[in-house]
Short mmCIF file of C-alpha atoms and ligand atoms in Angstrom, two decimals:
data_model
loop_
_atom_site.label_atom_id
_atom_site.label_comp_id
_atom_site.label_asym_id
_atom_site.label_seq_id
_atom_site.Cartn_x
_atom_site.Cartn_y
_atom_site.Cartn_z
CA MET P 7 -24.17 154.45 169.26
CA GLU P 8 -23.31 151.14 170.93
CA LYS P 9 -19.60 150.31 171.26
CA GLU P 10 -18.44 148.05 168.44
CA LEU P 11 -16.28 145.02 169.22
CA PHE P 12 -13.18 144.00 167.25
CA MET P 13 -10.85 141.06 167.87
CA ILE P 14 -7.70 139.28 166.85
CA PHE P 15 -7.92 135.48 166.73
CA GLY P 16 -4.82 133.27 166.80
CA ASP P 17 -2.95 130.48 168.54
CA PRO P 18 -0.85 131.88 170.17
CA VAL P 19 -2.20 135.42 170.30
CA SER P 20 -0.88 137.02 173.49
CA HIS P 21 2.11 138.59 171.65
CA SER P 22 -0.08 140.49 169.17
CA LYS P 23 0.33 144.27 168.93
CA SER P 24 -2.96 144.69 167.05
CA PRO P 25 -5.10 145.57 170.14
CA LEU P 26 -2.61 148.30 171.07
CA MET P 27 -2.58 149.80 167.56
CA HIS P 28 -6.32 149.68 166.93
CA ASN P 29 -7.41 150.85 170.41
CA PHE P 30 -5.05 153.83 170.24
CA ALA P 31 -6.42 154.79 166.82
CA PHE P 32 -10.03 154.37 168.04
CA ARG P 33 -9.34 156.68 170.97
CA GLU P 34 -7.52 159.35 168.97
CA LEU P 35 -10.16 159.37 166.22
CA GLY P 36 -13.12 159.32 168.64
CA PHE P 37 -14.45 156.03 167.24
CA ASN P 38 -16.61 154.05 169.69
CA GLY P 39 -14.80 150.72 169.36
CA CYS P 40 -12.92 148.24 171.50
CA TYR P 41 -10.35 145.75 170.13
CA SER P 42 -9.44 142.64 172.11
CA ARG P 43 -7.69 139.29 171.59
CA TYR P 44 -9.05 135.73 171.56
CA HIS P 45 -6.93 132.62 171.94
CA LEU P 46 -8.66 130.33 169.44
CA LYS P 47 -7.36 126.79 169.29
CA ASP P 48 -9.87 125.37 166.82
CA GLY P 49 -9.99 127.51 163.66
CA SER P 50 -13.18 125.81 162.44
CA LYS P 51 -15.02 127.65 165.27
CA LEU P 52 -14.12 131.08 163.90
CA LYS P 53 -17.45 131.95 162.27
CA GLU P 54 -19.43 130.75 165.27
CA LYS P 55 -17.31 132.94 167.60
CA ILE P 56 -17.62 136.04 165.41
CA LEU P 57 -21.40 135.72 165.26
CA SER P 58 -22.06 134.70 168.89
CA LEU P 59 -19.82 137.46 170.29
CA LYS P 60 -21.34 140.02 167.84
CA ILE P 61 -17.91 140.99 166.56
CA LYS P 62 -17.95 143.78 163.98
CA GLY P 63 -14.50 143.04 162.57
CA CYS P 64 -11.46 140.90 163.26
CA ASN P 65 -7.94 140.03 162.28
CA ILE P 66 -6.78 136.46 162.07
CA THR P 67 -3.22 135.35 162.67
CA VAL P 68 -1.28 132.07 162.58
CA PRO P 69 -2.47 129.31 162.16
CA HIS P 70 -6.02 130.22 161.14
CA LYS P 71 -5.69 132.36 157.99
CA ARG P 72 -6.83 129.54 155.71
CA GLU P 73 -9.79 128.72 157.99
CA ALA P 74 -10.67 132.41 157.92
CA PHE P 75 -10.80 132.27 154.13
CA LEU P 76 -13.13 129.25 154.31
CA ALA P 77 -15.39 130.97 156.87
CA CYS P 78 -16.18 133.98 154.65
CA ASP P 79 -19.41 134.50 152.72
CA TYR P 80 -17.83 137.09 150.43
CA LEU P 81 -14.20 137.66 149.43
CA ASP P 82 -12.49 140.48 147.64
CA SER P 83 -10.84 139.44 144.39
CA PHE P 84 -7.31 139.28 145.77
CA ALA P 85 -8.28 137.24 148.86
CA LYS P 86 -10.16 134.88 146.56
CA SER P 87 -7.10 134.38 144.33
CA VAL P 88 -4.72 133.75 147.23
CA GLY P 89 -6.97 131.60 149.45
CA VAL P 90 -5.85 133.24 152.70
CA VAL P 91 -7.63 135.90 154.79
CA ASN P 92 -6.34 138.00 157.71
CA THR P 93 -9.17 140.56 157.99
CA ILE P 94 -12.92 139.95 158.28
CA VAL P 95 -15.78 142.44 158.54
CA GLN P 96 -19.21 141.26 159.66
CA LYS P 97 -22.32 142.88 158.17
CA ASN P 98 -25.80 141.54 158.98
CA GLY P 99 -24.45 138.09 159.85
CA LYS P 100 -22.37 137.78 156.67
CA LEU P 101 -18.56 137.68 156.71
CA TYR P 102 -16.50 139.71 154.21
CA GLY P 103 -12.84 138.68 153.86
CA TYR P 104 -9.68 140.54 152.84
CA ASN P 105 -5.92 140.00 152.88
CA THR P 106 -4.29 143.15 154.21
CA ASP P 107 -0.93 141.43 154.93
CA ALA P 108 -0.35 141.41 151.19
CA THR P 109 -1.67 144.91 150.48
CA GLY P 110 0.37 146.21 153.44
CA PHE P 111 3.52 144.59 152.11
CA LEU P 112 2.85 146.01 148.64
CA LYS P 113 2.87 149.50 150.17
CA VAL P 114 6.24 148.79 151.85
CA VAL P 115 7.76 147.71 148.51
CA GLU P 116 6.32 150.78 146.77
CA GLY P 117 8.48 152.87 149.10
CA PHE P 118 11.57 151.60 147.24
CA GLU P 119 12.54 152.11 143.61
CA ALA P 120 12.37 148.48 142.69
CA LYS P 121 11.18 146.31 139.84
CA ASN P 122 13.12 143.04 140.24
CA ILE P 123 12.67 141.50 143.66
CA LEU P 124 14.26 138.45 145.23
CA PHE P 125 12.44 136.62 148.03
CA LEU P 126 14.47 134.49 150.41
CA GLY P 127 11.92 132.08 151.86
CA ALA P 128 8.83 130.42 150.46
CA GLY P 129 6.35 130.10 153.35
CA GLY P 130 2.78 131.33 153.74
CA THR P 131 3.68 135.01 153.92
CA ALA P 132 5.83 134.75 150.81
CA GLN P 133 2.94 133.19 148.92
CA SER P 134 0.40 135.97 149.28
CA THR P 135 2.95 138.79 148.99
CA ALA P 136 4.61 137.33 145.86
CA LYS P 137 1.18 137.12 144.21
CA ILE P 138 0.20 140.69 144.93
CA LEU P 139 3.56 142.00 143.72
CA LYS P 140 3.20 140.03 140.49
CA GLN P 141 -0.32 141.34 139.96
CA ASN P 142 1.08 144.86 140.34
CA GLY P 143 3.79 144.47 137.72
CA PHE P 144 6.83 143.51 139.83
CA ASN P 145 9.15 140.65 138.81
CA VAL P 146 9.50 138.30 141.76
CA THR P 147 12.06 135.51 141.97
CA VAL P 148 11.70 133.10 144.88
CA SER P 149 14.61 131.30 146.51
CA ASN P 150 14.49 128.88 149.44
CA ARG P 151 16.89 126.60 151.31
CA SER P 152 14.82 123.53 150.42
CA LYS P 153 12.79 122.51 147.36
CA LYS P 154 9.42 121.40 148.69
CA ARG P 155 7.85 124.80 149.31
CA LEU P 156 8.94 126.09 145.89
CA GLU P 157 6.48 123.78 144.12
CA SER P 158 3.41 126.01 144.53
CA PHE P 159 5.42 129.00 143.29
CA ILE P 160 6.41 127.06 140.16
CA GLU P 161 2.71 126.29 139.58
CA ASP P 162 1.96 130.02 139.87
CA GLY P 163 4.60 130.83 137.23
CA PHE P 164 7.40 132.24 139.42
CA GLU P 165 11.09 131.75 138.72
CA THR P 166 12.39 129.68 141.66
CA TYR P 167 15.72 128.38 142.92
CA ILE P 168 17.14 126.66 145.93
CA TYR P 169 20.08 128.69 147.27
CA ASP P 170 22.67 126.32 145.81
CA GLU P 171 21.28 126.92 142.33
CA LEU P 172 20.70 130.67 142.52
CA GLU P 173 22.99 132.50 140.10
CA VAL P 174 23.84 135.91 141.43
CA ARG P 175 22.56 138.74 139.27
CA GLU P 176 21.17 142.20 139.90
CA PHE P 177 18.00 142.27 142.03
CA ASP P 178 16.79 145.70 143.15
CA LEU P 179 15.37 144.48 146.42
CA ILE P 180 16.28 141.49 148.59
CA VAL P 181 13.54 140.38 151.02
CA ASN P 182 13.91 138.09 154.01
CA MET P 183 10.62 136.16 154.06
CA THR P 184 11.92 133.49 156.46
CA SER P 185 11.83 133.37 160.24
CA ALA P 186 15.66 133.26 160.40
CA GLY P 187 16.73 135.93 162.89
CA LEU P 188 13.40 135.97 164.74
CA SER P 189 14.57 134.19 167.86
CA ASP P 190 18.18 133.36 166.93
CA ASP P 191 21.02 135.17 165.16
CA SER P 192 20.98 133.17 161.94
CA LEU P 193 20.95 134.52 158.39
CA PRO P 194 18.29 133.28 155.96
CA ALA P 195 20.88 132.22 153.34
CA PRO P 196 24.66 131.64 153.19
CA LYS P 197 26.60 134.81 154.06
CA GLU P 198 28.71 134.77 150.88
CA LEU P 199 25.55 134.60 148.76
CA LEU P 200 23.94 137.50 150.62
CA GLU P 201 27.09 139.62 150.26
CA GLU P 202 27.13 139.11 146.48
CA LEU P 203 23.41 139.99 146.28
CA PHE P 204 23.76 143.09 148.49
CA LYS P 205 26.67 144.39 146.36
CA ARG P 206 24.25 144.72 143.44
CA ALA P 207 20.99 145.62 145.25
CA LYS P 208 19.22 148.94 145.96
CA GLY P 209 17.53 147.93 149.20
CA ALA P 210 16.61 145.19 151.68
CA ILE P 211 13.41 144.36 153.57
CA ASP P 212 12.86 141.99 156.47
CA VAL P 213 9.37 140.87 157.55
CA ILE P 214 10.60 140.35 161.12
CA TYR P 215 9.80 143.27 163.47
CA LYS P 216 13.36 144.09 164.52
CA GLU P 217 16.87 144.61 163.21
CA THR P 218 17.93 141.08 162.26
CA PRO P 219 21.42 139.84 161.27
CA PHE P 220 20.11 140.03 157.67
CA LEU P 221 19.37 143.76 157.97
CA LYS P 222 22.64 144.42 159.81
CA LEU P 223 24.54 142.84 156.94
CA ALA P 224 22.56 144.87 154.36
CA LYS P 225 23.48 148.06 156.24
CA GLU P 226 27.17 147.18 155.93
CA PHE P 227 26.58 147.61 152.17
CA ASN P 228 24.94 151.01 152.82
CA LEU P 229 21.58 149.79 151.60
CA PRO P 230 18.32 151.43 152.66
CA THR P 231 16.39 148.91 154.78
CA LYS P 232 12.97 148.35 156.34
CA ASP P 233 12.12 145.88 159.09
CA GLY P 234 8.69 144.23 159.52
CA VAL P 235 7.20 147.06 161.60
CA ASP P 236 6.01 148.95 158.51
CA MET P 237 4.25 145.87 157.17
CA LEU P 238 2.59 145.37 160.55
CA ILE P 239 1.41 149.00 160.67
CA PHE P 240 0.29 149.10 157.04
CA GLN P 241 -1.75 145.87 157.26
CA GLY P 242 -3.35 147.24 160.45
CA ALA P 243 -4.20 150.63 158.94
CA ILE P 244 -5.76 149.02 155.84
CA ALA P 245 -7.79 146.68 158.09
CA PHE P 246 -8.91 149.72 160.11
CA GLU P 247 -10.26 151.31 156.93
CA TYR P 248 -12.42 148.22 156.34
CA PHE P 249 -13.47 148.02 160.01
CA THR P 250 -14.74 151.61 159.99
CA ASN P 251 -16.30 151.40 156.53
CA HIS P 252 -13.68 153.84 155.15
CA GLN P 253 -14.77 156.59 157.53
CA PHE P 254 -11.05 157.26 158.14
CA SER P 255 -8.28 157.23 155.58
CA PHE P 256 -5.05 155.24 155.61
CA ASP P 257 -3.10 158.50 155.91
CA GLU P 258 -4.97 159.43 159.11
CA VAL P 259 -4.67 156.01 160.73
CA GLU P 260 -1.11 154.99 159.81
CA PRO P 261 0.72 157.64 161.92
CA LEU P 262 -1.50 156.87 164.92
CA MET P 263 -0.67 153.17 164.80
CA ARG P 264 3.01 154.02 164.43
CA LYS P 265 2.76 156.27 167.49
CA ALA P 266 1.00 153.55 169.50
CA LEU P 267 3.89 151.16 168.85
CA ALA P 268 6.52 153.81 169.58
CA LEU P 269 4.89 154.73 172.90
CA GLU P 270 4.93 151.12 174.01
CA LEU P 271 8.61 150.57 173.20
P1 LIG N 303 6.35 129.72 157.29
O1 LIG N 303 6.59 128.82 158.45
O2 LIG N 303 5.16 129.52 156.43
O3 LIG N 303 7.69 129.66 156.34
C1 LIG N 303 8.95 129.79 156.86
C2 LIG N 303 9.99 129.97 155.73
O4 LIG N 303 11.23 130.30 156.36
C3 LIG N 303 10.26 128.72 154.89
O5 LIG N 303 10.60 129.13 153.57
C4 LIG N 303 11.48 128.10 155.61
O6 LIG N 303 12.28 127.31 154.74
C5 LIG N 303 12.23 129.34 155.99
N1 LIG N 303 13.12 129.22 157.14
C6 LIG N 303 12.77 129.06 158.44
N2 LIG N 303 13.87 129.07 159.24
C7 LIG N 303 14.93 129.25 158.40
C8 LIG N 303 16.33 129.35 158.61
N3 LIG N 303 16.86 129.27 159.84
N4 LIG N 303 17.14 129.54 157.53
C9 LIG N 303 16.61 129.62 156.29
N5 LIG N 303 15.28 129.54 156.01
C10 LIG N 303 14.45 129.35 157.06
O7 LIG N 303 6.40 131.19 157.88
P2 LIG N 303 5.54 132.48 157.47
O8 LIG N 303 5.63 132.69 156.01
O9 LIG N 303 4.21 132.42 158.12
O10 LIG N 303 6.36 133.65 158.24
C11 LIG N 303 7.63 134.07 157.81
C12 LIG N 303 8.06 135.29 158.61
O11 LIG N 303 7.18 136.38 158.32
C13 LIG N 303 8.01 135.10 160.13
O12 LIG N 303 9.23 135.57 160.65
C14 LIG N 303 6.86 135.97 160.58
O13 LIG N 303 7.07 136.49 161.86
C15 LIG N 303 6.89 137.07 159.52
N6 LIG N 303 5.61 137.81 159.34
C16 LIG N 303 5.61 139.18 159.49
C17 LIG N 303 4.45 139.93 159.31
C18 LIG N 303 4.49 141.42 159.51
O14 LIG N 303 3.41 142.04 159.60
N7 LIG N 303 5.64 142.03 159.55
C19 LIG N 303 3.17 139.28 158.94
C20 LIG N 303 3.27 137.85 158.77
C21 LIG N 303 4.46 137.15 158.98
P3 LIG N 303 12.00 125.70 154.51
O15 LIG N 303 10.89 125.62 153.51
O16 LIG N 303 13.29 125.21 153.96
O17 LIG N 303 11.64 125.14 155.85
#
């Protein structure tokens, strides 16, 4: 069988760990595939690139996830409802789109005993993940430092607050959905507010791939925590299932991707 080609498209894309994770899993599972990266500046060229390079499957990262949605011929029901795609499979010249960021994040949340969840941050990642949690029976409240980005959440029926208006009550899980702590040591919300929330919470999640000031503070309250590495691995393992037409299960692929990341660190 001819080697199948997979790709991640983004701008920038050089930081992506996806080639490492997927290539390691291909090798360990004996799958004849190769996963590379493509620095794509113009997202409207995505379909053309996939077809001309004969790419079997790809992931799409910032800023092209909306363009990826528009490029697809078929969408699964969740991707259709959220309007954003991060995984595409090509079959006979047709593109099939999925959102495995959201399904990956759902799996992370399912690892906690949580029903009432507070999001800090209201960007693109918060949008798709809030929707999938809601569809799966979780109560999601969304809080942000400024008002503008809360508008679409209000339209989708979420309870929303800017930080100044958020009344502290019991939330099982507090999630940092912002980029605060990614390249600085800032907290996503005022420290006093976080301390009051952590006193009552059962856990904390950060979507950033490392221990942020937010997670450090949660640990001071003895909360179980997860950083963004699990979300990264889970979205990758679910994408891998689509790429290989479900020849391999999530449970086989997930530990391999985790190992690939651990070996690199
Ligand atoms: P967006 O740019 O769409 O949204 C950013 C959000 O963060 C906004 O709500 C913004 O608030 C808020 N924000 C930014 N800086 C601060 C700050 N210093 N203090 C308080 N709030 C702040 O980002 P995305 O949704 O695309 O990404 C969010 C995070 O998710 C990133 O860190 C990204 O790396 C991570 N991510 C992780 C993934 C994984 O697999 N683990 C996958 C995808 C994303 P405002 O509206 O007021 O500007």
